[in-house]
mmCIF file of N, CA and C in Angstrom:
data_model
loop_
_atom_site.group_PDB
_atom_site.id
_atom_site.type_symbol
_atom_site.label_atom_id
_atom_site.label_comp_id
_atom_site.label_asym_id
_atom_site.label_seq_id
_atom_site.Cartn_x
_atom_site.Cartn_y
_atom_site.Cartn_z
ATOM 1 N N MET J 1 -27.349 -1.335 65.318
ATOM 2 C CA MET J 1 -26.507 -0.210 65.109
ATOM 3 C C MET J 1 -27.347 1.056 64.936
ATOM 4 N N PRO J 2 -26.985 2.121 65.718
ATOM 5 C CA PRO J 2 -27.798 3.332 65.636
ATOM 6 C C PRO J 2 -27.693 3.963 64.230
ATOM 7 N N ALA J 3 -28.837 4.578 63.874
ATOM 8 C CA ALA J 3 -28.877 5.225 62.584
ATOM 9 C C ALA J 3 -28.407 6.697 62.792
ATOM 10 N N ILE J 4 -27.692 7.131 61.814
ATOM 11 C CA ILE J 4 -27.268 8.581 61.711
ATOM 12 C C ILE J 4 -28.083 9.249 60.656
ATOM 13 N N VAL J 5 -28.914 10.204 61.068
ATOM 14 C CA VAL J 5 -29.829 10.850 60.173
ATOM 15 C C VAL J 5 -29.397 12.330 60.041
ATOM 16 N N GLY J 6 -29.262 12.768 58.794
ATOM 17 C CA GLY J 6 -28.947 14.177 58.554
ATOM 18 C C GLY J 6 -30.190 14.998 58.557
ATOM 19 N N ALA J 7 -30.091 16.181 57.986
ATOM 20 C CA ALA J 7 -31.208 17.132 57.893
ATOM 21 C C ALA J 7 -32.304 16.557 57.017
ATOM 22 N N ILE J 8 -33.551 16.715 57.435
ATOM 23 C CA ILE J 8 -34.659 16.288 56.628
ATOM 24 C C ILE J 8 -35.668 17.444 56.529
ATOM 25 N N LYS J 9 -36.550 17.400 55.500
ATOM 26 C CA LYS J 9 -37.581 18.375 55.323
ATOM 27 C C LYS J 9 -38.838 17.614 55.058
ATOM 28 N N VAL J 10 -39.914 17.828 55.796
ATOM 29 C CA VAL J 10 -41.171 17.137 55.617
ATOM 30 C C VAL J 10 -42.137 18.218 55.209
ATOM 31 N N ASN J 11 -42.656 18.117 53.986
ATOM 32 C CA ASN J 11 -43.628 19.084 53.510
ATOM 33 C C ASN J 11 -45.036 18.809 54.047
ATOM 34 N N SER J 12 -45.429 17.515 53.974
ATOM 35 C CA SER J 12 -46.727 17.172 54.476
ATOM 36 C C SER J 12 -46.821 15.626 54.739
ATOM 37 N N ILE J 13 -47.701 15.282 55.640
ATOM 38 C CA ILE J 13 -47.895 13.883 55.944
ATOM 39 C C ILE J 13 -49.367 13.666 55.976
ATOM 40 N N GLY J 14 -49.911 12.732 55.297
ATOM 41 C CA GLY J 14 -51.320 12.462 55.233
ATOM 42 C C GLY J 14 -51.839 11.956 56.625
ATOM 43 N N ASN J 15 -53.131 12.024 56.777
ATOM 44 C CA ASN J 15 -53.679 11.613 58.124
ATOM 45 C C ASN J 15 -53.668 10.110 58.335
ATOM 46 N N SER J 16 -53.380 9.320 57.316
ATOM 47 C CA SER J 16 -53.291 7.882 57.497
ATOM 48 C C SER J 16 -51.818 7.414 57.182
ATOM 49 N N SER J 17 -50.878 8.228 57.328
ATOM 50 C CA SER J 17 -49.508 7.930 56.976
ATOM 51 C C SER J 17 -48.645 7.558 58.234
ATOM 52 N N VAL J 18 -47.583 6.969 57.962
ATOM 53 C CA VAL J 18 -46.599 6.653 59.049
ATOM 54 C C VAL J 18 -45.264 7.210 58.626
ATOM 55 N N MET J 19 -44.568 7.944 59.569
ATOM 56 C CA MET J 19 -43.222 8.513 59.296
ATOM 57 C C MET J 19 -42.271 7.987 60.336
ATOM 58 N N ASN J 20 -41.113 7.567 59.854
ATOM 59 C CA ASN J 20 -40.116 7.053 60.782
ATOM 60 C C ASN J 20 -38.789 7.684 60.433
ATOM 61 N N ILE J 21 -38.010 8.119 61.412
ATOM 62 C CA ILE J 21 -36.688 8.606 61.238
ATOM 63 C C ILE J 21 -35.801 7.901 62.177
ATOM 64 N N GLY J 22 -34.844 7.138 61.632
ATOM 65 C CA GLY J 22 -33.901 6.425 62.538
ATOM 66 C C GLY J 22 -34.277 4.958 62.724
ATOM 67 N N ASP J 23 -33.825 4.345 63.799
ATOM 68 C CA ASP J 23 -34.072 2.941 64.067
ATOM 69 C C ASP J 23 -35.539 2.748 64.454
ATOM 70 N N VAL J 24 -36.049 1.565 64.063
ATOM 71 C CA VAL J 24 -37.386 1.201 64.465
ATOM 72 C C VAL J 24 -37.433 -0.363 64.503
ATOM 73 N N PHE J 25 -38.165 -0.916 65.421
ATOM 74 C CA PHE J 25 -38.318 -2.352 65.522
ATOM 75 C C PHE J 25 -39.576 -2.790 64.759
ATOM 76 N N GLN J 26 -40.627 -2.121 64.961
ATOM 77 C CA GLN J 26 -41.915 -2.522 64.273
ATOM 78 C C GLN J 26 -42.805 -1.348 64.076
ATOM 79 N N ILE J 27 -43.392 -1.191 62.926
ATOM 80 C CA ILE J 27 -44.383 -0.156 62.624
ATOM 81 C C ILE J 27 -45.611 -0.909 62.192
ATOM 82 N N ALA J 28 -46.763 -0.696 62.878
ATOM 83 C CA ALA J 28 -47.978 -1.429 62.599
ATOM 84 C C ALA J 28 -49.138 -0.395 62.698
ATOM 85 N N PRO J 29 -49.379 0.411 61.655
ATOM 86 C CA PRO J 29 -50.522 1.308 61.735
ATOM 87 C C PRO J 29 -51.869 0.602 61.564
ATOM 88 N N ASN J 30 -52.886 1.031 62.289
ATOM 89 C CA ASN J 30 -54.223 0.444 62.243
ATOM 90 C C ASN J 30 -55.195 1.499 61.848
ATOM 91 N N SER J 31 -56.202 1.110 61.096
ATOM 92 C CA SER J 31 -57.286 2.038 60.767
ATOM 93 C C SER J 31 -58.487 1.170 60.464
ATOM 94 N N ASN J 32 -59.668 1.823 60.406
ATOM 95 C CA ASN J 32 -60.903 1.161 60.073
ATOM 96 C C ASN J 32 -61.799 2.131 59.343
ATOM 97 N N ALA J 33 -62.711 1.635 58.589
ATOM 98 C CA ALA J 33 -63.677 2.463 57.805
ATOM 99 C C ALA J 33 -65.002 1.633 57.609
ATOM 100 N N LYS J 34 -66.031 2.381 57.431
ATOM 101 C CA LYS J 34 -67.253 1.761 57.100
ATOM 102 C C LYS J 34 -67.873 2.445 55.953
ATOM 103 N N THR J 35 -68.285 1.705 54.966
ATOM 104 C CA THR J 35 -68.777 2.264 53.701
ATOM 105 C C THR J 35 -70.172 1.745 53.416
ATOM 106 N N PHE J 36 -71.110 2.699 53.180
ATOM 107 C CA PHE J 36 -72.439 2.381 52.794
ATOM 108 C C PHE J 36 -72.620 2.730 51.313
ATOM 109 N N ALA J 37 -73.150 1.767 50.571
ATOM 110 C CA ALA J 37 -73.324 1.980 49.182
ATOM 111 C C ALA J 37 -74.556 1.267 48.667
ATOM 112 N N GLY J 38 -75.338 1.999 47.868
ATOM 113 C CA GLY J 38 -76.605 1.410 47.335
ATOM 114 C C GLY J 38 -76.315 0.731 46.028
ATOM 115 N N ALA J 39 -77.391 0.329 45.375
ATOM 116 C CA ALA J 39 -77.302 -0.381 44.112
ATOM 117 C C ALA J 39 -76.630 0.496 43.033
ATOM 118 N N GLY J 40 -75.651 -0.045 42.292
ATOM 119 C CA GLY J 40 -74.998 0.663 41.276
ATOM 120 C C GLY J 40 -73.969 1.746 41.710
ATOM 121 N N SER J 41 -73.497 1.629 42.956
ATOM 122 C CA SER J 41 -72.612 2.652 43.503
ATOM 123 C C SER J 41 -71.164 2.503 43.008
ATOM 124 N N PHE J 42 -70.745 1.284 42.857
ATOM 125 C CA PHE J 42 -69.307 1.087 42.477
ATOM 126 C C PHE J 42 -69.121 0.655 41.032
ATOM 127 N N ASN J 43 -70.030 0.965 40.187
ATOM 128 C CA ASN J 43 -69.972 0.582 38.791
ATOM 129 C C ASN J 43 -69.049 1.524 38.089
ATOM 130 N N THR J 44 -68.085 0.967 37.251
ATOM 131 C CA THR J 44 -67.203 1.814 36.443
ATOM 132 C C THR J 44 -67.285 1.348 35.028
ATOM 133 N N GLY J 45 -66.906 2.223 34.092
ATOM 134 C CA GLY J 45 -66.916 1.849 32.695
ATOM 135 C C GLY J 45 -67.529 2.939 31.809
ATOM 136 N N ASP J 46 -67.526 2.695 30.554
ATOM 137 C CA ASP J 46 -68.071 3.655 29.564
ATOM 138 C C ASP J 46 -69.454 3.246 29.131
ATOM 139 N N GLY J 47 -70.373 4.162 29.061
ATOM 140 C CA GLY J 47 -71.715 3.890 28.573
ATOM 141 C C GLY J 47 -72.569 3.003 29.473
ATOM 142 N N LEU J 48 -72.517 3.198 30.735
ATOM 143 C CA LEU J 48 -73.274 2.356 31.675
ATOM 144 C C LEU J 48 -74.724 2.794 31.631
ATOM 145 N N ARG J 49 -75.604 1.825 31.724
ATOM 146 C CA ARG J 49 -77.063 2.110 31.852
ATOM 147 C C ARG J 49 -77.517 1.260 33.057
ATOM 148 N N ILE J 50 -77.831 1.958 34.146
ATOM 149 C CA ILE J 50 -78.252 1.295 35.406
ATOM 150 C C ILE J 50 -79.668 1.677 35.668
ATOM 151 N N TYR J 51 -80.553 0.695 35.885
ATOM 152 C CA TYR J 51 -81.948 0.936 36.195
ATOM 153 C C TYR J 51 -82.257 0.416 37.579
ATOM 154 N N ASN J 52 -82.447 1.326 38.487
ATOM 155 C CA ASN J 52 -82.812 0.957 39.847
ATOM 156 C C ASN J 52 -84.198 1.604 40.132
ATOM 157 N N ASN J 53 -85.221 0.832 40.045
ATOM 158 C CA ASN J 53 -86.566 1.312 40.227
ATOM 159 C C ASN J 53 -86.707 1.839 41.692
ATOM 160 N N HIS J 54 -86.256 1.011 42.650
ATOM 161 C CA HIS J 54 -86.362 1.363 44.071
ATOM 162 C C HIS J 54 -85.190 0.784 44.779
ATOM 163 N N SER J 55 -84.298 1.574 45.257
ATOM 164 C CA SER J 55 -83.095 1.148 45.988
ATOM 165 C C SER J 55 -83.020 1.851 47.299
ATOM 166 N N VAL J 56 -82.864 1.026 48.365
ATOM 167 C CA VAL J 56 -82.711 1.595 49.697
ATOM 168 C C VAL J 56 -81.463 0.975 50.332
ATOM 169 N N THR J 57 -80.610 1.875 50.898
ATOM 170 C CA THR J 57 -79.421 1.398 51.635
ATOM 171 C C THR J 57 -79.684 1.734 53.125
ATOM 172 N N THR J 58 -79.743 0.732 53.963
ATOM 173 C CA THR J 58 -80.015 0.982 55.417
ATOM 174 C C THR J 58 -78.688 1.378 56.059
ATOM 175 N N THR J 59 -78.602 2.560 56.670
ATOM 176 C CA THR J 59 -77.390 3.058 57.361
ATOM 177 C C THR J 59 -77.587 3.193 58.833
ATOM 178 N N TYR J 60 -78.673 2.675 59.395
ATOM 179 C CA TYR J 60 -78.929 2.758 60.783
ATOM 180 C C TYR J 60 -78.062 1.720 61.509
ATOM 181 N N ASP J 61 -77.194 2.238 62.358
ATOM 182 C CA ASP J 61 -76.291 1.323 63.091
ATOM 183 C C ASP J 61 -76.418 1.626 64.596
ATOM 184 N N THR J 62 -76.854 0.613 65.360
ATOM 185 C CA THR J 62 -77.137 0.909 66.771
ATOM 186 C C THR J 62 -75.914 0.695 67.664
ATOM 187 N N ASP J 63 -74.897 -0.085 67.226
ATOM 188 C CA ASP J 63 -73.803 -0.343 68.199
ATOM 189 C C ASP J 63 -72.758 0.736 68.202
ATOM 190 N N LYS J 64 -72.677 1.624 67.257
ATOM 191 C CA LYS J 64 -71.752 2.767 67.191
ATOM 192 C C LYS J 64 -70.259 2.406 67.078
ATOM 193 N N ILE J 65 -69.838 1.289 67.545
ATOM 194 C CA ILE J 65 -68.427 0.866 67.533
ATOM 195 C C ILE J 65 -68.317 -0.532 66.830
ATOM 196 N N ASP J 66 -67.590 -0.537 65.695
ATOM 197 C CA ASP J 66 -67.531 -1.811 64.964
ATOM 198 C C ASP J 66 -66.145 -2.425 65.112
ATOM 199 N N SER J 67 -65.095 -1.635 65.137
ATOM 200 C CA SER J 67 -63.728 -2.147 65.278
ATOM 201 C C SER J 67 -62.929 -1.162 66.135
ATOM 202 N N VAL J 68 -62.484 -1.653 67.281
ATOM 203 C CA VAL J 68 -61.760 -0.806 68.215
ATOM 204 C C VAL J 68 -60.258 -0.855 67.816
ATOM 205 N N VAL J 69 -59.691 0.349 67.560
ATOM 206 C CA VAL J 69 -58.336 0.418 67.124
ATOM 207 C C VAL J 69 -57.437 0.897 68.227
ATOM 208 N N ILE J 70 -57.993 1.474 69.282
ATOM 209 C CA ILE J 70 -57.219 2.048 70.442
ATOM 210 C C ILE J 70 -56.467 0.939 71.129
ATOM 211 N N GLY J 71 -55.263 0.987 71.359
ATOM 212 C CA GLY J 71 -54.467 0.031 72.113
ATOM 213 C C GLY J 71 -53.976 -1.134 71.347
ATOM 214 N N ASN J 72 -54.078 -1.123 70.003
ATOM 215 C CA ASN J 72 -53.597 -2.197 69.173
ATOM 216 C C ASN J 72 -52.110 -1.926 68.803
ATOM 217 N N ALA J 73 -51.247 -2.155 69.724
ATOM 218 C CA ALA J 73 -49.837 -1.906 69.469
ATOM 219 C C ALA J 73 -49.065 -3.170 69.157
#
């Protein structure tokens, strides 16, 4: 059954959002991300004491493409 949509106002849509107005069969957004983090990067809490004498995070990536999202419908 067709949807009847009245007036709408969209103030903003984020760059990783999906907006639909009316009928839809399937919505399947795809995204990918790569995160580099060294020792002690994701620690949370009160009064943390982290001792990293020597920490190296290797960010050299030769293949340039890790996950292809184009055409994933």
